Structure formats: C-alpha cells, structure tokens
mmCIF file of C-alpha atoms in Angstrom:
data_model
loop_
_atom_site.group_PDB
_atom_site.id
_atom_site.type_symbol
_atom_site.label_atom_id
_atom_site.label_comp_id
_atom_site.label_asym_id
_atom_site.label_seq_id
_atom_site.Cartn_x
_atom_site.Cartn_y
_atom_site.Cartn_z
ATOM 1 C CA UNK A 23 281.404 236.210 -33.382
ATOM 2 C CA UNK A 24 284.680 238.171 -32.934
ATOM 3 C CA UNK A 25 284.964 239.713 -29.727
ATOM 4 C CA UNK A 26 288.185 240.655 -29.185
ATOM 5 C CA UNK A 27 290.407 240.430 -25.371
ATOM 6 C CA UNK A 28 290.493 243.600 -23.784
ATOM 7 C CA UNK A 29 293.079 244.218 -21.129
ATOM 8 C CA UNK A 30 290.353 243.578 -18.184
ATOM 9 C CA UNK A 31 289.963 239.970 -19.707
ATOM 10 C CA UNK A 32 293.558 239.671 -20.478
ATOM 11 C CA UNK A 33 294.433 240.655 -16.659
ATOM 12 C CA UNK A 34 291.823 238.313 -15.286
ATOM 13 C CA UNK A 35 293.207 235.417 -17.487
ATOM 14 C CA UNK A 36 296.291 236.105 -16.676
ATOM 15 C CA UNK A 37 295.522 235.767 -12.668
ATOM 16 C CA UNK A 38 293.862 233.058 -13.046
ATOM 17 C CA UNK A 39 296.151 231.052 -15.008
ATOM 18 C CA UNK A 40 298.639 232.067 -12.611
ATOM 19 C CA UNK A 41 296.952 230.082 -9.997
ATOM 20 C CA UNK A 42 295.777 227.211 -11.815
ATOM 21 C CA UNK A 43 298.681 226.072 -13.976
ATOM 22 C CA UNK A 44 300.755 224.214 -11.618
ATOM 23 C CA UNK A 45 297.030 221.830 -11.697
ATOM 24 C CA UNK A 46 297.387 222.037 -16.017
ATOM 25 C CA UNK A 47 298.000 218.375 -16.487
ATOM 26 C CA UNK A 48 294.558 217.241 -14.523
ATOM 27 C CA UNK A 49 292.555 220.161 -15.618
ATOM 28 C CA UNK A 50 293.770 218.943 -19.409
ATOM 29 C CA UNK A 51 293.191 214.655 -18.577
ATOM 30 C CA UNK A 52 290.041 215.720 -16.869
ATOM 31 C CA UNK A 53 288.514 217.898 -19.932
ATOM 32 C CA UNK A 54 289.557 215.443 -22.577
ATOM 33 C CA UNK A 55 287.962 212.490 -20.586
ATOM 34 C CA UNK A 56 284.666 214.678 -20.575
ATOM 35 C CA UNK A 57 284.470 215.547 -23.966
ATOM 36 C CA UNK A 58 285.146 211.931 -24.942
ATOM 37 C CA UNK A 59 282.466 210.600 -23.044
ATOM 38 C CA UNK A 60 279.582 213.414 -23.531
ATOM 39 C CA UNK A 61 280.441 214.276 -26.828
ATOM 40 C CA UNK A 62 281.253 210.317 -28.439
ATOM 41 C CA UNK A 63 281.106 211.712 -32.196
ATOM 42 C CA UNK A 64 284.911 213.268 -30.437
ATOM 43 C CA UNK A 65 286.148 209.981 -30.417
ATOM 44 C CA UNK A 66 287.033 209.740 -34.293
ATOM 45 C CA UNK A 67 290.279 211.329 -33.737
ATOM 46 C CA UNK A 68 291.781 209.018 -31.397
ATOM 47 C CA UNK A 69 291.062 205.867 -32.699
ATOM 48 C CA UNK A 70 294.800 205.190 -33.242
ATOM 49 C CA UNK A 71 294.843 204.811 -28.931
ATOM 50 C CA UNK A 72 294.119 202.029 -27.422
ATOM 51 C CA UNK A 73 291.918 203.287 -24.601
ATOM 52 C CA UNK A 74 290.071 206.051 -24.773
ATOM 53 C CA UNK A 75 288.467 205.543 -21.479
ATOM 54 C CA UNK A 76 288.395 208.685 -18.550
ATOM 55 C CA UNK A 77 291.910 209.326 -17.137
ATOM 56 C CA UNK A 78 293.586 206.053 -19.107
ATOM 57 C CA UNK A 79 297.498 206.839 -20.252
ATOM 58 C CA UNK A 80 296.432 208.328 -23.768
ATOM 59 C CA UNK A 81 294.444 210.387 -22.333
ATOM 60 C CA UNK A 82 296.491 211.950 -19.397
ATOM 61 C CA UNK A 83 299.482 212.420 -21.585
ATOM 62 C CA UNK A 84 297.320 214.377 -24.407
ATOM 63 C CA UNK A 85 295.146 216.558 -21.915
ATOM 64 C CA UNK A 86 298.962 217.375 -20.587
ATOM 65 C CA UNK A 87 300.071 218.402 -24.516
ATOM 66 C CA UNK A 88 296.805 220.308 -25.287
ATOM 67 C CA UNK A 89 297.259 222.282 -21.786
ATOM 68 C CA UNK A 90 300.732 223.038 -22.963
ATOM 69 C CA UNK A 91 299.355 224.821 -25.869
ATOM 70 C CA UNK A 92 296.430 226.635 -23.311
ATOM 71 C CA UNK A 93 299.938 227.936 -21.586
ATOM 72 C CA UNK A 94 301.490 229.216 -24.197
ATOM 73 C CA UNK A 95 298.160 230.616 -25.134
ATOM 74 C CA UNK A 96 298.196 232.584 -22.363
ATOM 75 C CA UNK A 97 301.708 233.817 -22.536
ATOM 76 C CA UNK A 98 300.989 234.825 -25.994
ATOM 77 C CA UNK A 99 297.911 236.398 -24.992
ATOM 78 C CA UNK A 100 298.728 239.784 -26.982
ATOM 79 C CA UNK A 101 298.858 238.409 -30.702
ATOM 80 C CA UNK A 102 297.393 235.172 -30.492
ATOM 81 C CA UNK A 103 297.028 234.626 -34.304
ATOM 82 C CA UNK A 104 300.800 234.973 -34.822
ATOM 83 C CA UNK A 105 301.863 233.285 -31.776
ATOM 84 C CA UNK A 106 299.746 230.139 -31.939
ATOM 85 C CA UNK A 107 300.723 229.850 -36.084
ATOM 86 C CA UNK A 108 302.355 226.791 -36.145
ATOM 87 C CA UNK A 109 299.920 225.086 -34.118
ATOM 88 C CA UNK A 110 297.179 226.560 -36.404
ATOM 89 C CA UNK A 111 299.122 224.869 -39.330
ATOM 90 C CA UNK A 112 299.169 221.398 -37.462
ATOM 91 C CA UNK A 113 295.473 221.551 -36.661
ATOM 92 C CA UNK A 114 294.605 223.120 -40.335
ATOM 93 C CA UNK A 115 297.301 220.336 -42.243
ATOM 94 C CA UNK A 116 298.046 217.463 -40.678
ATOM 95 C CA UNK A 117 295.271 217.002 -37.541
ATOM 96 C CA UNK A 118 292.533 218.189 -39.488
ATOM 97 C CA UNK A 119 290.180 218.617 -36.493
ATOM 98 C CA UNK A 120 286.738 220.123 -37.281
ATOM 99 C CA UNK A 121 287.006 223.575 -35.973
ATOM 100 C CA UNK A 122 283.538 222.729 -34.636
ATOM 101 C CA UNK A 123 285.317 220.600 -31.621
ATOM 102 C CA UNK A 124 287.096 223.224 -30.428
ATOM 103 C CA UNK A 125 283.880 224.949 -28.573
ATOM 104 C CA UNK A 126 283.047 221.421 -27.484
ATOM 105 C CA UNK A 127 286.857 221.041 -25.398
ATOM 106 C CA UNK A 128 286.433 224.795 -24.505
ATOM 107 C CA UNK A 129 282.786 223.848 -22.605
ATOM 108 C CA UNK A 130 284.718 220.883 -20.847
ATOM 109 C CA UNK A 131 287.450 222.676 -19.979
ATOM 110 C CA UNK A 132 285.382 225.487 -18.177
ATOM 111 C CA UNK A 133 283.250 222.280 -16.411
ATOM 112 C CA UNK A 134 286.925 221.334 -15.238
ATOM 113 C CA UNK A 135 287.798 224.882 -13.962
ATOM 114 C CA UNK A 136 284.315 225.300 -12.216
ATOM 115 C CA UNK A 137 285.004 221.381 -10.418
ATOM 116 C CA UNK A 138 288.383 221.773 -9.510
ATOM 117 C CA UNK A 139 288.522 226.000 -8.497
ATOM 118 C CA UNK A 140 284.402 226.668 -7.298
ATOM 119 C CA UNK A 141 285.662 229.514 -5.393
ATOM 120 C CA UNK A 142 288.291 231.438 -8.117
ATOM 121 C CA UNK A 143 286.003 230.497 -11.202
ATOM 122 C CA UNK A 144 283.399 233.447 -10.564
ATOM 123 C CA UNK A 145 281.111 234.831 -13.033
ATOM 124 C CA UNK A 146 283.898 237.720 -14.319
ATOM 125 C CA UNK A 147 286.736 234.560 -14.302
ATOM 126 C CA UNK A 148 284.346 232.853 -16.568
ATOM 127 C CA UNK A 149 283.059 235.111 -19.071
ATOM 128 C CA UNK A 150 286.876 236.205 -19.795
ATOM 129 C CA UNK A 151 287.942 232.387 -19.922
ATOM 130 C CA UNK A 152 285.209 232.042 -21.908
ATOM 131 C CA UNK A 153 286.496 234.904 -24.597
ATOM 132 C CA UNK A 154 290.121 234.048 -23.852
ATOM 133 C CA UNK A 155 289.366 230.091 -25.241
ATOM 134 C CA UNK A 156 287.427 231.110 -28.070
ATOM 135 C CA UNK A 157 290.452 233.690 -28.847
ATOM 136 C CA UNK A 158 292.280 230.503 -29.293
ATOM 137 C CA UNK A 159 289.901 228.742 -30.972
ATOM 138 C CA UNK A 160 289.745 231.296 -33.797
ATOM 139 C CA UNK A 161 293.526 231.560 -33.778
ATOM 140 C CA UNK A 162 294.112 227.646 -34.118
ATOM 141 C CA UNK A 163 291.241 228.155 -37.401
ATOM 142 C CA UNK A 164 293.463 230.680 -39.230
ATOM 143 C CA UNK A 165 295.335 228.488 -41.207
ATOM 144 C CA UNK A 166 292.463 226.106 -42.332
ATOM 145 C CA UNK A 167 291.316 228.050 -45.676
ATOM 146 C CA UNK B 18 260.627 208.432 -27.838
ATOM 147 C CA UNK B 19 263.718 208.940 -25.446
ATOM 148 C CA UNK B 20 265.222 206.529 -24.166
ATOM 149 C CA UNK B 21 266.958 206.658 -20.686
ATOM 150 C CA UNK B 22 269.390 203.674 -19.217
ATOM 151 C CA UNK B 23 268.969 203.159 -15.740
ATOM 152 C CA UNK B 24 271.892 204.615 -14.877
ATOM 153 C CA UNK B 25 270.855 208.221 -16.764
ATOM 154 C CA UNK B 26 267.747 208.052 -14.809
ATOM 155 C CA UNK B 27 269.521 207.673 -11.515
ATOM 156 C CA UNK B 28 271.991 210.114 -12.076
ATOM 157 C CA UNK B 29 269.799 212.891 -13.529
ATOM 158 C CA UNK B 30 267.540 212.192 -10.380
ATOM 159 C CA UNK B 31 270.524 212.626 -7.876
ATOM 160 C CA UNK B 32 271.728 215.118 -9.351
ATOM 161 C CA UNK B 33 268.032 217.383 -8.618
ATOM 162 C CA UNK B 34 267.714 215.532 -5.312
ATOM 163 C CA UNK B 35 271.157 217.050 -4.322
ATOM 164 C CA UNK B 36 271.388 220.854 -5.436
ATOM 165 C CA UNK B 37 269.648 224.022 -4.320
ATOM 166 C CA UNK B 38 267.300 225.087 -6.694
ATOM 167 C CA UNK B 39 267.186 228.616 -5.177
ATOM 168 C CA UNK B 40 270.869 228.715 -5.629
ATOM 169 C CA UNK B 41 271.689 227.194 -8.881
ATOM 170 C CA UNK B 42 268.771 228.809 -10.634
ATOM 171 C CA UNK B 43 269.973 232.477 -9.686
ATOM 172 C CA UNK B 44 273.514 231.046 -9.867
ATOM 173 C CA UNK B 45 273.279 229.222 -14.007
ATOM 174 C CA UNK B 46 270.909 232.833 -15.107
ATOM 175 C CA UNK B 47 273.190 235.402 -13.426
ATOM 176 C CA UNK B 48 275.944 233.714 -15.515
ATOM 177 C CA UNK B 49 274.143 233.524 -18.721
ATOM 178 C CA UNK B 50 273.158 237.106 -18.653
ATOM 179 C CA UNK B 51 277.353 238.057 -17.180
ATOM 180 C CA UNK B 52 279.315 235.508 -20.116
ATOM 181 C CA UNK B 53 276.682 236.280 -22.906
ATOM 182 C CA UNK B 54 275.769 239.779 -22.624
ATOM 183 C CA UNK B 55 273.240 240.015 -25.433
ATOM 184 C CA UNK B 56 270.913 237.696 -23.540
ATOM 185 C CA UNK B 57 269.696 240.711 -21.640
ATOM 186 C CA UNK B 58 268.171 241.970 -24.175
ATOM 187 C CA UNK B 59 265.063 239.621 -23.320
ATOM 188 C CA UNK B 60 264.937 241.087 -19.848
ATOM 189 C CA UNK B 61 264.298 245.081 -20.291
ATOM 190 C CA UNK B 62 262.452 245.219 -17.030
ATOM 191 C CA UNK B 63 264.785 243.304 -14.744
ATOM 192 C CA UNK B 64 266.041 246.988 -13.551
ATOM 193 C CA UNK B 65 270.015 247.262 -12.861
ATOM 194 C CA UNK B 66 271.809 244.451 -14.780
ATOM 195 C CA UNK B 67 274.501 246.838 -15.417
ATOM 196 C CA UNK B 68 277.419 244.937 -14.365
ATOM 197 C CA UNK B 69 278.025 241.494 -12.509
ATOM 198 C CA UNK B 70 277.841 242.459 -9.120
ATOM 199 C CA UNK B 71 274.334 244.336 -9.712
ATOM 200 C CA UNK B 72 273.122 240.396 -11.555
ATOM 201 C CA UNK B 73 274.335 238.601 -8.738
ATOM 202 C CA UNK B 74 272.561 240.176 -6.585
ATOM 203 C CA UNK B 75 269.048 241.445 -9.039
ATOM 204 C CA UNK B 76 266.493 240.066 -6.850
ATOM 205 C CA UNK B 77 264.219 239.627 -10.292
ATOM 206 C CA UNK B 78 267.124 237.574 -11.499
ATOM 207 C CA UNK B 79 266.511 235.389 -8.485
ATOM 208 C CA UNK B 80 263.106 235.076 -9.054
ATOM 209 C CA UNK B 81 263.632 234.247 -12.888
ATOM 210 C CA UNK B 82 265.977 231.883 -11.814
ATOM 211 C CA UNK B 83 263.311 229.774 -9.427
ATOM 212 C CA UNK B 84 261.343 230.082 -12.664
ATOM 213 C CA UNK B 85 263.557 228.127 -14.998
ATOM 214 C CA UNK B 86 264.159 225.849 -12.045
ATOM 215 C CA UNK B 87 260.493 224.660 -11.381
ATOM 216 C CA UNK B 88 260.648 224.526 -15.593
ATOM 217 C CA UNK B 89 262.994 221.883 -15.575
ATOM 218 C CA UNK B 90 261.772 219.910 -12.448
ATOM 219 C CA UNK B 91 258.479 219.492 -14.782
ATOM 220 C CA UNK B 92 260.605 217.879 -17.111
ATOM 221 C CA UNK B 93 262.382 215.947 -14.386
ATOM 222 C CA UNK B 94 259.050 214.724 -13.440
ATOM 223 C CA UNK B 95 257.981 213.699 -16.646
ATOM 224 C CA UNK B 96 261.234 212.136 -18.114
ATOM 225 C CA UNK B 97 259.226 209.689 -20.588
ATOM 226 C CA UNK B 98 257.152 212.825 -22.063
ATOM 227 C CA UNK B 99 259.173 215.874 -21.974
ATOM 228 C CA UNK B 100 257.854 217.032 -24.823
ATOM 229 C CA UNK B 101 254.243 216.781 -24.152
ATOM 230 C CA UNK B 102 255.039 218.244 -21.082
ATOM 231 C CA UNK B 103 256.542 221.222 -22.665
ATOM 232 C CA UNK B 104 253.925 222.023 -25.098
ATOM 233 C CA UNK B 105 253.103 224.698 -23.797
ATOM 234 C CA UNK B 106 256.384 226.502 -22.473
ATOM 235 C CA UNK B 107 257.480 225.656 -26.003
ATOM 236 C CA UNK B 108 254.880 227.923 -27.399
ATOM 237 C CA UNK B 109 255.124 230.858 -24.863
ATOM 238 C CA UNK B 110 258.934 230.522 -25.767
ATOM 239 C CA UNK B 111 258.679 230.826 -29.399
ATOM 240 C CA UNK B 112 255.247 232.993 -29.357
ATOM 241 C CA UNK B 113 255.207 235.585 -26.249
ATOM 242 C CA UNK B 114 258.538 235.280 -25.564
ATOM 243 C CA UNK B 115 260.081 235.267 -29.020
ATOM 244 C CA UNK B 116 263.315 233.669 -27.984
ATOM 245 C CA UNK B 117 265.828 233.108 -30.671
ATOM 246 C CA UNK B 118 265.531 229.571 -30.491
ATOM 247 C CA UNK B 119 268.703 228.839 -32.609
ATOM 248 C CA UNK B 120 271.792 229.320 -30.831
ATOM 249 C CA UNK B 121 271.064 231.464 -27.921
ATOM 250 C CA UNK B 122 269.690 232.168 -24.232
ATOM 251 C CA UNK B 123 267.947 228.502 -24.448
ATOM 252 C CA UNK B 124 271.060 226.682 -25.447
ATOM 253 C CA UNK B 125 273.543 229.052 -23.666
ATOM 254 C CA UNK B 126 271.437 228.516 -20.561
ATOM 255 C CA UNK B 127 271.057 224.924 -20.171
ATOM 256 C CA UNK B 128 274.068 223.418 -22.045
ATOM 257 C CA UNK B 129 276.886 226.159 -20.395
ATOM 258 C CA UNK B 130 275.500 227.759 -17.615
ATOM 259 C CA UNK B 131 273.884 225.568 -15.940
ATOM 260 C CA UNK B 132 275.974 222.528 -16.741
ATOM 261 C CA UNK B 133 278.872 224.610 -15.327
ATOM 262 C CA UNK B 134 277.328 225.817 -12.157
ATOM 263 C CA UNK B 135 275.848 222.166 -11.348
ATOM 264 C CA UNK B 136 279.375 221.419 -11.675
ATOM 265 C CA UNK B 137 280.459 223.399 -9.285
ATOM 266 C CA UNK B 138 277.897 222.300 -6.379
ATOM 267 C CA UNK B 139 278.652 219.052 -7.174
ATOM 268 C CA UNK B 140 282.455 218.561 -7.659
ATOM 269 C CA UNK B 141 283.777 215.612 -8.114
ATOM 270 C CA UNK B 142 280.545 213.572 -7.774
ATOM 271 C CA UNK B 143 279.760 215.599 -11.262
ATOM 272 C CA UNK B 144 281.903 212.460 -13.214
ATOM 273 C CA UNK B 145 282.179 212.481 -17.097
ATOM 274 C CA UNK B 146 279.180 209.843 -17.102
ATOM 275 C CA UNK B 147 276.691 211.612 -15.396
ATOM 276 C CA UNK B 148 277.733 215.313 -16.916
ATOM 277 C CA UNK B 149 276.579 213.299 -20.206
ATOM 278 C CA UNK B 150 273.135 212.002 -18.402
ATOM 279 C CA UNK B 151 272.419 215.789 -17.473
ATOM 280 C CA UNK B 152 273.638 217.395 -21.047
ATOM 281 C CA UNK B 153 271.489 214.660 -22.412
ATOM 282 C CA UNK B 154 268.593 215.335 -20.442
ATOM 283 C CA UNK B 155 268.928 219.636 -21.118
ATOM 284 C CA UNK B 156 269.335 218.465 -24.709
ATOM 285 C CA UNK B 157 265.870 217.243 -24.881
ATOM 286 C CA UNK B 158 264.683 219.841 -22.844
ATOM 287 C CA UNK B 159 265.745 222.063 -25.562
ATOM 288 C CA UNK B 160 264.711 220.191 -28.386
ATOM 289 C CA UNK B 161 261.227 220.191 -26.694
ATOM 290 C CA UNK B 162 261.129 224.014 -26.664
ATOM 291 C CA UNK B 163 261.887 224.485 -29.823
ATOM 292 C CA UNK B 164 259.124 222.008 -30.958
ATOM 293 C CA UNK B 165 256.717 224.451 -31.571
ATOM 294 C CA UNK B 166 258.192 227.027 -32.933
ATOM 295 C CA UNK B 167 256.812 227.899 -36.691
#
C-alpha cells in the first residue's frame, strides 16, 4: 500500500508535532514499553538489556533515540526516502529488524498519542499520523533488498 | 480453548464496565471508516460519509456503532466460548456480509480503532498490561469471525 503524504497530511503532521515534541521522550518510553509487553515476539531484539520491563532505563533512553528519528522524520517530511537513508541502512545492515515490527511500534505509538493528547489526536490528526508513520516505515525498508 | 489469567479477566471486564458504549462504538467506526477509507465501501447506504465531519456525526454510523458494541459485549459475556458464541456473526460476516476477512475492516476495527479510542477514554488507567488483555481478547474475537469463512 503506497499512499503517498499530500500537503493536507504534511500540514497536519507538522502541527501536531509541533505541539507534541517537547513530550517526545515519554511518548517514545511509553510506545516501546507497549509494544514490548503486547507484542512479546518484540522482545528478540533487546535481549542484550537487562530489563526490558515498562519505563526501566533501556527502555526510556531507546524510546528517546527512536523519537529522535520520528523528529527528524518530520523535518524531512518532503523526501523521506533520501532523508531517512542512513537510518534505512542501519535498520536494513546492521539492526536487521523485520520490517514487519515497524506497523507494530507505529500502532503503539498512535495508542500513546491518543493517551497522552485525547483532545489534539482527532480523527483527521490520526489518519495523517497514521500515513505519515507508515511513510517512514517504507522509507526505513528501502535499503533492505 | 482460551485461556484467560485472572488478571486478563479483570481487566477486560473493567475496561467494558468503565466506557460508553454509545460513545466508543460511534467513536472506534467513525475512525475506521476516516483512517481507512476503503472500508466504506461495505456501507453504500450509510448516506453522506463524504468527509470526517459528515462520519462523526452520520447518525447510521452511530447506530452501526451500538451494533458492533452489543457484538462484542456477547463475547464479553461468554469469554470461555467466544467462538461458539460467534457462530453465527461469523457466518453473516463471511456469507451476507462478505467482509474481506484478511486484513481489513475486521482487523482494522478492533485491533486500531478501537484499541486507540478505548485508549483515549481511559488514559492512563489503559497500562501496557491491560492494552495486551484487550488486544488479546479482540484477537480472538477476530479469529472467531473468521472461523467460518470457506
């Protein structure tokens, strides 16, 4: 499915980003406690930390990093594909995360959004969060064959 | 047969005891038919679903939404036996209905939708524990609908 951003969605991401970002760290350690817990098979990646439990150090600091890449996400929201490139090599080479996952961090980031921001995260903030993430997703996949 | 800890059963119970059905029914369909467009195309004769203020405020989306509601509070009910209970929902699904029961409307209902909207009633209270009791119980809710399809 490739539905490409069009400058409604890109505005509305944009906005919304705007007023979330400063919250980037939590919304990040609050996602990747989620998907750790509701979706176990996750926990394969991390077994090099020695807690993966919700909101432990491991955790906070990497929902922090993988927010930092949401960020810059956003501020490369006109040419995703060449602006995420070197993060689609890391996941691709050296991470080697099933593309898979990245719908599964995508649904728990959204859960996040619609906890922490009931009021902004509105049907129209959603569906273009929802494009906007999978815009990223298929970006970080470029490099992988 | 499923098997639910006590804590699952609690927390899937709480979590119906505490939210508007009215609300998160028209609330979870409204956004399934807004984020993933192409579900409309089961509902010709809604009228206006042109954009997401007229969904919002469709009173047959309301009404569809109370629908899916008092579905899943018959699966609530009958946590031991969902899929007897759905036996036959899972056959007006697959044989009236003719849902594509791969990826879409059933899946994109339960699992994002409505996990994101009960979310949203619930805040905090919604912890990473029992958002797995409640995907858990909407994933055999949707394993049950698809039972009898072919």
């Amino acid at each position: 499915m490739t539905m490409s951003l069009s400058a409604k969605d890109k505005a509305t991401v944009k906005a919304f980003w705007a007023k979330i970002s400063s919250s980037g760290e939590a919304i990040g350690a609050d996602a990747l406690s989620r998907m750790l817990v509701v979706y176990p098979q996750t926990k394969t990646y991390f077994s090099h930390w020695k807690d993966m439990s919700p909101g432990s150090a491991p955790v906070k600091k990497h929902g922090a990093t993988v927010m930092g890449g949401v960020a810059e996400a956003v501020a490369k929201i006109d040419d995703l594909t060449s602006g995420l490139l070197s993060l689609s090599e890391l996941h691709a080479f050296t991470l080697r995360v099933d593309p898979a996952n990245f719908k599964i961090l995508s649904h728990n980031i959204l859960v996040v959004l619609a906890i922490m921001f009931p009021t902004d995260f509105t049907p129209e903030v959603h569906v273009a969060m929802d494009k906007f993430l999978a815009a990223v997703a298929r970006a970080l996949s470029e490099k992988y064959r | 047969m499923v098997k639910w800890s006590d804590f699952e059963r609690a927390a899937i119970q709480d979590i119906f005891s505490k939210i508007d059905y009215d609300v998160v029914g028209r609330a979870a369909f409204s956004r399934c038919l807004i984020v993933y467009p192409w579900t409309q195309r089961y509902f010709g004769s809604f009228g206006n679903l042109y954009n997401a203020a007229a969904i919002t405020s469709n009173p047959k989306v309301a009404a569809h939404g109370k629908v899916i509601m008092a579905g899943l509070e018959k699966a609530l009910k009958n946590m031991d036996d969902i899929k007897t209970t759905y036996k036959d929902l899972s056959v007006l699904h697959s044989e009236k209905l003719q849902v594509d029961p791969d990826n879409f409307n059933v899946k994109l209902f339960s699992f994002y939708c409505l996990t994101i909207v009960v979310a949203g009633q619930m805040g905090a209270a919604f912890t990473p524990e029992v958002q797995g009791a409640f995907q858990k119980f909407l994933a055999v809710v949707v394993a049950s609908l698809r039972k009898q399809y072919y």
